[in-house]
Tab-separated table of C-alpha atoms and ligand atoms in Angstrom:
chain	number	residue	atom	x	y	z
T	1	MET	CA	1.414	-5.004	-36.614
T	2	SER	CA	-0.214	-4.920	-33.201
T	3	PHE	CA	0.380	-6.862	-30.018
T	4	GLN	CA	-3.040	-8.493	-30.334
T	5	ASN	CA	-2.262	-10.401	-33.521
T	6	LEU	CA	1.408	-11.190	-33.182
T	7	PRO	CA	2.431	-14.081	-35.405
T	8	LEU	CA	4.468	-16.662	-33.521
T	9	LYS	CA	6.803	-17.204	-36.447
T	10	PRO	CA	9.908	-19.362	-36.148
T	11	PHE	CA	13.112	-17.412	-35.853
T	12	SER	CA	16.736	-18.092	-36.569
T	13	VAL	CA	19.120	-17.594	-33.712
T	14	VAL	CA	21.897	-15.093	-34.380
T	15	GLU	CA	24.987	-16.063	-32.453
T	16	PRO	CA	26.090	-13.243	-30.211
T	17	SER	CA	29.455	-12.033	-31.409
T	18	LYS	CA	30.722	-11.232	-27.924
T	19	HIS	CA	29.350	-10.911	-24.451
T	20	LEU	CA	29.635	-7.578	-22.761
T	21	PRO	CA	28.659	-6.974	-19.148
T	22	THR	CA	24.924	-6.861	-18.646
T	23	HIS	CA	23.515	-4.698	-15.903
T	24	ARG	CA	20.349	-5.881	-14.277
T	25	ARG	CA	18.957	-2.605	-13.009
T	26	ASN	CA	15.949	-2.329	-10.748
T	27	PRO	CA	15.463	-5.960	-9.808
T	28	VAL	CA	11.805	-6.607	-9.153
T	29	ASN	CA	10.080	-9.508	-7.540
T	30	ASP	CA	7.583	-10.811	-10.102
T	31	GLU	CA	5.423	-12.278	-7.345
T	32	GLU	CA	4.579	-8.747	-6.246
T	33	ILE	CA	3.238	-7.856	-9.685
T	34	VAL	CA	-0.485	-8.360	-10.107
T	35	GLY	CA	-1.955	-8.861	-13.602
T	36	LEU	CA	-0.095	-7.694	-16.727
T	37	GLU	CA	0.713	-11.346	-17.577
T	38	ASN	CA	-0.674	-11.192	-21.137
T	39	GLU	CA	0.926	-7.877	-21.884
T	40	SER	CA	4.343	-8.838	-20.545
T	41	GLU	CA	4.270	-12.204	-22.327
T	42	LYS	CA	3.380	-10.552	-25.637
T	43	ILE	CA	6.186	-8.046	-25.265
T	44	ILE	CA	8.681	-10.787	-24.354
T	45	GLN	CA	7.634	-12.850	-27.384
T	46	TYR	CA	7.962	-9.830	-29.631
T	47	LEU	CA	11.386	-8.943	-28.248
T	48	ILE	CA	12.591	-12.446	-29.014
T	49	ARG	CA	10.774	-13.087	-32.280
T	50	GLY	CA	10.143	-9.647	-33.817
T	51	THR	CA	11.791	-8.031	-36.802
T	52	HIS	CA	15.456	-8.490	-37.722
T	53	GLU	CA	15.966	-4.760	-38.076
T	54	ILE	CA	16.185	-2.645	-34.975
T	55	ASP	CA	12.738	-1.987	-33.552
T	56	VAL	CA	11.218	0.308	-30.977
T	57	VAL	CA	8.568	-1.039	-28.625
T	58	PRO	CA	6.602	1.795	-27.009
T	59	ILE	CA	4.713	1.057	-23.782
T	60	VAL	CA	2.119	3.707	-23.007
T	61	GLY	CA	-0.093	4.338	-19.987
T	62	MET	CA	-0.867	7.101	-17.558
T	63	GLY	CA	1.409	7.929	-14.626
T	64	GLY	CA	1.145	5.201	-11.982
T	65	GLN	CA	-0.441	2.680	-14.311
T	66	GLY	CA	2.642	0.477	-14.316
T	67	GLU	CA	4.732	1.260	-17.429
T	68	THR	CA	7.979	1.098	-15.483
T	69	THR	CA	6.843	-2.032	-13.653
T	70	ILE	CA	6.041	-4.006	-16.806
T	71	ALA	CA	9.222	-2.802	-18.525
T	72	ARG	CA	11.259	-4.024	-15.528
T	73	LYS	CA	9.475	-7.342	-15.516
T	74	VAL	CA	10.341	-7.835	-19.175
T	75	TYR	CA	13.907	-6.531	-18.751
T	76	ASN	CA	14.674	-8.997	-15.949
T	77	ASN	CA	12.936	-11.991	-17.522
T	78	GLY	CA	15.344	-14.940	-17.880
T	79	SER	CA	14.633	-15.535	-21.601
T	80	ILE	CA	15.258	-11.875	-22.318
T	81	VAL	CA	18.520	-11.812	-20.376
T	82	ASP	CA	19.639	-14.923	-22.294
T	83	HIS	CA	18.534	-13.543	-25.654
T	84	PHE	CA	20.381	-10.215	-25.620
T	85	ASP	CA	24.142	-9.712	-25.466
T	86	VAL	CA	23.852	-6.379	-23.693
T	87	GLN	CA	21.145	-4.591	-21.765
T	88	ALA	CA	20.908	-1.065	-20.438
T	89	TRP	CA	18.208	0.799	-18.531
T	90	CYS	CA	18.067	4.564	-18.715
T	91	ILE	CA	15.587	6.930	-17.073
T	92	ILE	CA	14.795	9.893	-19.312
T	93	SER	CA	12.194	11.882	-17.349
T	94	GLN	CA	10.921	15.390	-18.060
T	95	SER	CA	14.204	17.232	-17.894
T	96	TYR	CA	17.279	15.397	-19.062
T	97	ASN	CA	20.787	16.069	-20.203
T	98	ARG	CA	21.833	14.291	-23.410
T	99	ARG	CA	25.390	13.707	-22.248
T	100	ASP	CA	24.239	12.190	-18.931
T	101	LEU	CA	21.909	9.806	-20.740
T	102	LEU	CA	24.631	8.721	-23.172
T	103	GLN	CA	27.074	8.262	-20.301
T	104	GLU	CA	24.555	6.227	-18.310
T	105	ILE	CA	23.941	3.851	-21.206
T	106	PHE	CA	27.651	3.730	-22.074
T	107	SER	CA	28.651	2.800	-18.512
T	108	GLN	CA	26.081	0.029	-18.363
T	109	VAL	CA	27.128	-1.341	-21.733
T	110	THR	CA	30.885	-1.221	-21.119
T	111	GLY	CA	31.142	-1.277	-17.318
T	112	LYS	CA	33.399	1.801	-17.617
T	113	GLU	CA	33.302	4.923	-15.486
T	114	ASP	CA	32.821	8.430	-16.885
T	115	LYS	CA	36.064	9.694	-18.500
T	116	GLY	CA	34.591	13.122	-19.194
T	117	ASP	CA	34.287	12.671	-22.986
T	118	LYS	CA	32.268	15.244	-24.905
T	119	GLU	CA	28.766	14.152	-25.816
T	120	ASP	CA	29.380	13.618	-29.538
T	121	ILE	CA	32.418	11.464	-28.792
T	122	LEU	CA	30.364	9.475	-26.294
T	123	ALA	CA	27.551	9.081	-28.827
T	124	ASP	CA	30.043	7.718	-31.336
T	125	GLU	CA	31.767	5.421	-28.828
T	126	LEU	CA	28.425	4.028	-27.724
T	127	LYS	CA	27.487	3.279	-31.309
T	128	LYS	CA	30.796	1.450	-31.813
T	129	ARG	CA	30.328	-0.599	-28.638
T	130	LEU	CA	26.794	-1.595	-29.568
T	131	THR	CA	27.651	-2.551	-33.144
T	132	GLY	CA	27.835	-6.322	-33.465
T	133	ASN	CA	25.897	-6.918	-30.266
T	134	ARG	CA	22.252	-7.728	-29.907
T	135	TYR	CA	21.189	-5.075	-27.453
T	136	LEU	CA	18.107	-4.217	-25.437
T	137	ILE	CA	17.859	-0.676	-24.174
T	138	VAL	CA	14.996	0.597	-22.045
T	139	LEU	CA	14.380	4.347	-22.159
T	140	ASP	CA	12.022	4.830	-19.248
T	141	ASP	CA	9.564	7.707	-18.917
T	142	MET	CA	10.057	9.687	-22.122
T	143	TRP	CA	8.108	12.942	-22.352
T	144	ASP	CA	9.255	14.243	-25.652
T	145	GLY	CA	10.202	12.817	-29.063
T	146	LYS	CA	13.283	15.033	-28.991
T	147	ALA	CA	14.850	12.745	-26.384
T	148	TRP	CA	14.601	9.920	-28.912
T	149	ASP	CA	16.149	12.089	-31.628
T	150	ASP	CA	18.971	12.960	-29.225
T	151	LEU	CA	19.851	9.295	-28.722
T	152	ARG	CA	18.857	7.327	-31.812
T	153	PHE	CA	22.117	7.980	-33.694
T	154	SER	CA	23.924	5.830	-31.126
T	155	PHE	CA	21.739	2.773	-31.751
T	156	PRO	CA	23.137	1.015	-34.836
T	157	ASP	CA	20.990	-1.302	-36.927
T	158	VAL	CA	22.921	-4.387	-37.954
T	159	GLY	CA	19.875	-6.604	-38.478
T	160	ASN	CA	20.337	-8.683	-35.330
T	161	ARG	CA	17.004	-8.085	-33.552
T	162	SER	CA	18.188	-5.318	-31.274
T	163	ILE	CA	15.353	-3.501	-29.499
T	164	ILE	CA	14.677	-0.221	-27.765
T	165	VAL	CA	11.775	-0.254	-25.305
T	166	ILE	CA	10.372	3.197	-24.566
T	167	THR	CA	7.883	3.865	-21.791
T	168	THR	CA	5.842	7.033	-21.917
T	169	ARG	CA	2.656	8.601	-20.606
T	170	LEU	CA	2.019	10.366	-23.873
T	171	GLU	CA	0.270	8.702	-26.805
T	172	GLU	CA	1.798	11.167	-29.259
T	173	VAL	CA	5.335	10.300	-28.100
T	174	ALA	CA	4.538	6.575	-28.435
T	175	LYS	CA	3.305	7.145	-31.995
T	176	GLN	CA	6.289	9.305	-32.849
T	177	VAL	CA	8.893	6.730	-31.762
T	178	LYS	CA	7.190	3.575	-33.032
T	179	HIS	CA	8.761	1.648	-35.928
T	180	HIS	CA	7.213	-1.724	-36.835
T	181	ILE	CA	4.827	-2.419	-33.984
T	182	ASP	CA	1.950	-0.413	-32.540
T	183	PRO	CA	2.411	0.921	-29.011
T	184	CYS	CA	1.419	-1.445	-26.203
T	185	SER	CA	-1.300	0.363	-24.209
T	186	LEU	CA	-1.529	-0.807	-20.632
T	187	PRO	CA	-4.936	-1.903	-19.340
T	188	PHE	CA	-6.301	-0.795	-15.984
T	189	LEU	CA	-6.350	-3.484	-13.290
T	190	THR	CA	-9.646	-5.379	-13.064
T	191	PRO	CA	-11.641	-5.112	-9.782
T	192	ASN	CA	-10.322	-8.554	-8.771
T	193	GLU	CA	-6.726	-7.631	-9.519
T	194	SER	CA	-7.178	-4.341	-7.651
T	195	LEU	CA	-8.498	-6.194	-4.587
T	196	LYS	CA	-5.643	-8.684	-4.768
T	197	LEU	CA	-3.027	-5.917	-4.932
T	198	LEU	CA	-4.702	-3.977	-2.111
T	199	GLN	CA	-4.793	-7.023	0.165
T	200	ILE	CA	-1.214	-7.981	-0.635
T	201	LYS	CA	-0.036	-4.453	0.151
T	202	VAL	CA	-2.030	-4.209	3.393
T	203	PHE	CA	-1.819	-7.784	4.759
T	204	GLN	CA	1.179	-9.198	2.812
T	205	GLN	CA	-1.151	-11.897	1.521
T	206	GLU	CA	-4.012	-12.283	-0.881
T	207	SER	CA	-6.766	-12.335	1.734
T	208	CYS	CA	-8.176	-10.303	4.597
T	209	PRO	CA	-10.233	-10.911	7.764
T	210	PRO	CA	-13.861	-11.763	6.775
T	211	SER	CA	-15.167	-8.693	8.615
T	212	LEU	CA	-13.142	-6.456	6.263
T	213	GLN	CA	-13.918	-8.279	3.018
T	214	ASP	CA	-16.806	-6.053	1.863
T	215	VAL	CA	-15.151	-2.790	2.705
T	216	SER	CA	-11.860	-3.860	1.131
T	217	GLU	CA	-13.741	-4.653	-2.105
T	218	ALA	CA	-15.375	-1.229	-1.989
T	219	VAL	CA	-12.048	0.518	-1.397
T	220	ALA	CA	-10.374	-1.471	-4.197
T	221	GLU	CA	-13.141	-0.473	-6.584
T	222	ARG	CA	-12.622	3.195	-5.827
T	223	CYS	CA	-8.970	2.940	-6.809
T	224	LYS	CA	-10.120	2.902	-10.460
T	225	GLY	CA	-7.717	0.161	-11.521
T	226	LEU	CA	-4.651	2.355	-11.002
T	227	PRO	CA	-1.827	0.481	-9.247
T	228	LEU	CA	-0.235	3.648	-7.875
T	229	VAL	CA	-3.515	4.688	-6.248
T	230	ILE	CA	-3.848	1.215	-4.714
T	231	VAL	CA	-0.300	1.313	-3.337
T	232	LEU	CA	-0.889	4.768	-1.816
T	233	VAL	CA	-4.265	3.824	-0.357
T	234	ALA	CA	-2.796	0.637	1.113
T	235	GLY	CA	-0.140	2.758	2.802
T	236	ILE	CA	-2.814	4.917	4.428
T	237	ILE	CA	-4.968	1.975	5.507
T	238	LYS	CA	-2.051	0.041	6.972
T	239	ARG	CA	-1.867	2.394	9.948
T	240	ASN	CA	-5.146	1.008	11.316
T	241	LYS	CA	-5.662	-1.955	9.085
T	242	MET	CA	-7.767	-3.983	11.540
T	243	GLU	CA	-10.336	-1.235	12.094
T	244	ALA	CA	-13.332	-1.293	9.754
T	245	SER	CA	-14.171	2.321	10.671
T	246	TRP	CA	-10.780	3.427	9.325
T	247	TRP	CA	-11.311	1.536	6.049
T	248	HIS	CA	-14.677	3.312	5.698
T	249	GLU	CA	-13.098	6.681	6.413
T	250	VAL	CA	-10.490	6.156	3.706
T	251	LYS	CA	-13.147	4.901	1.299
T	252	ASN	CA	-15.190	8.055	1.883
T	253	SER	CA	-12.209	10.329	1.284
T	254	LEU	CA	-11.644	8.576	-2.034
T	255	VAL	CA	-15.152	9.195	-3.294
T	256	SER	CA	-14.818	12.949	-3.173
T	257	TYR	CA	-12.754	13.158	-6.372
T	258	HIS	CA	-14.658	13.027	-9.659
T	259	GLY	CA	-12.128	14.260	-12.203
T	260	GLU	CA	-10.054	12.332	-14.730
T	261	SER	CA	-7.795	9.483	-13.604
T	262	GLU	CA	-4.459	11.333	-13.791
T	263	GLY	CA	-5.777	13.891	-11.300
T	264	TYR	CA	-7.069	11.033	-9.190
T	265	SER	CA	-3.485	9.797	-8.637
T	266	LEU	CA	-2.445	13.298	-7.637
T	267	SER	CA	-5.310	13.760	-5.206
T	268	THR	CA	-4.526	10.346	-3.677
T	269	MET	CA	-0.915	11.443	-3.264
T	270	GLN	CA	-2.205	14.474	-1.374
T	271	LEU	CA	-4.322	12.193	0.838
T	272	SER	CA	-1.324	9.976	1.431
T	273	TYR	CA	0.846	12.986	2.321
T	274	ASP	CA	-1.803	14.366	4.695
T	275	ASN	CA	-1.880	11.022	6.476
T	276	LEU	CA	1.858	10.820	7.054
T	277	PRO	CA	3.066	11.251	10.630
T	278	ASP	CA	4.499	14.761	11.152
T	279	HIS	CA	8.128	13.652	11.256
T	280	LEU	CA	7.878	11.883	7.877
T	281	ARG	CA	6.434	14.782	5.882
T	282	PRO	CA	9.733	16.715	5.604
T	283	CYS	CA	11.463	13.426	4.633
T	284	LEU	CA	9.061	12.985	1.750
T	285	LEU	CA	9.530	16.591	0.636
T	286	TYR	CA	13.298	16.078	0.783
T	287	MET	CA	12.965	13.092	-1.579
T	288	ALA	CA	11.238	15.390	-4.067
T	289	MET	CA	14.626	17.038	-4.696
T	290	PHE	CA	15.836	13.917	-6.502
T	291	PRO	CA	14.957	13.273	-10.155
T	292	ASP	CA	12.024	10.947	-10.900
T	293	ASP	CA	12.730	7.229	-10.557
T	294	SER	CA	16.366	7.812	-9.613
T	295	ARG	CA	18.212	5.677	-7.087
T	296	ILE	CA	18.912	7.580	-3.911
T	297	PRO	CA	22.142	6.553	-2.162
T	298	VAL	CA	21.569	5.946	1.564
T	299	LEU	CA	24.360	8.424	2.375
T	300	ASN	CA	22.272	11.266	0.899
Y	1	LIG	N1	0.677	-4.633	-11.921
Y	1	LIG	C1	1.181	-4.199	-10.768
Y	1	LIG	N2	1.205	-4.999	-9.669
Y	1	LIG	C2	1.706	-4.535	-8.501
Y	1	LIG	N3	2.181	-3.308	-8.312
Y	1	LIG	C3	2.182	-2.470	-9.366
Y	1	LIG	C4	1.687	-2.871	-10.641
Y	1	LIG	N4	1.824	-1.840	-11.503
Y	1	LIG	C5	2.376	-0.847	-10.799
Y	1	LIG	N5	2.585	-1.218	-9.521
Y	1	LIG	C6	3.126	-0.360	-8.457
Y	1	LIG	O1	2.512	0.915	-8.640
Y	1	LIG	C7	3.458	1.957	-8.489
Y	1	LIG	C8	3.564	2.750	-9.783
Y	1	LIG	O2	4.055	1.901	-10.796
Y	1	LIG	P1	5.056	2.408	-11.936
Y	1	LIG	O3	5.393	1.241	-12.790
Y	1	LIG	O4	6.193	3.160	-11.325
Y	1	LIG	O5	4.107	3.413	-12.706
Y	1	LIG	P2	4.418	4.309	-13.959
Y	1	LIG	O6	5.760	3.949	-14.487
Y	1	LIG	O7	3.311	3.972	-14.897
Y	1	LIG	O8	4.314	5.716	-13.461
Y	1	LIG	C9	4.759	1.284	-8.066
Y	1	LIG	O9	4.798	1.280	-6.659
Y	1	LIG	C10	4.615	-0.140	-8.578
Y	1	LIG	O10	5.349	-1.043	-7.790
Y	2	LIG	MG1	7.475	5.128	-14.708
């Protein structure tokens, strides 16, 4: 089955057996998300109306294309929150520790702190706690099918439409983890969506002064439909956002890269770093010590 031809079949509602605490991680303001409406709606419909058996929904796209963003949008959607008894969000990333992942999911599912249990005991406890509940678990940013093998034992299948959403940059991981439905491949933003996102990020609204309209369209086009590139470029432009000469300068720096899109994000990150004021560069490097996508407590 693919997301393009999803049947909208009627479904019977399974009464949740009990309600466990649901953690709403990473709240996101949907108004800030540009595009992705069709994709998120299809995923939401599938999560609610898909197979009875446990299913895995892989979301695949390159770094910075918005896998985490769409997964968050779905995760926080009201119908989804109402539909599932328990939800948990777990960041996998390139290097992970199985016990930490199990503990993270376990704490979100039960609301309990770490008691120091060994990983196999935790895996078993998690399975027990999930049994009888309709659960939604997001495993964000998976780089390796082994991470799925490390966790899957803890996700029981009791035929109640529980779902695991897995985001990944790698097609082969998406294919490896898929069950009933083909991976959802994210589209690039259209030129119009790119312009909208750029203007929102620079001017906090979906418009710009008429004198900057042409150059903002040209800059948006050079972002190649990659949201991360747009966000980074907007950050650079913001410093002198009212000066057309600055927009042109940024546009010209963007044209110099002709490689594949993944490298384009990296070279834009370099441009963004080079344009940081001196005192902020060490701050950014300091942040690089923390794992990808992790929450950084203000105290640190
Ligand atoms: N459709 C979108 N609309 C607005 N911002 C987006 C969109 N997709 C991604 N972003 C922004 O782009 C950046 C990268 O997105 P993210 O979801 O973290 O990418 P990925 O998980 O694919 O690496 C984030 O700052 C995010 O807020
Ligand atoms: Mg991500």
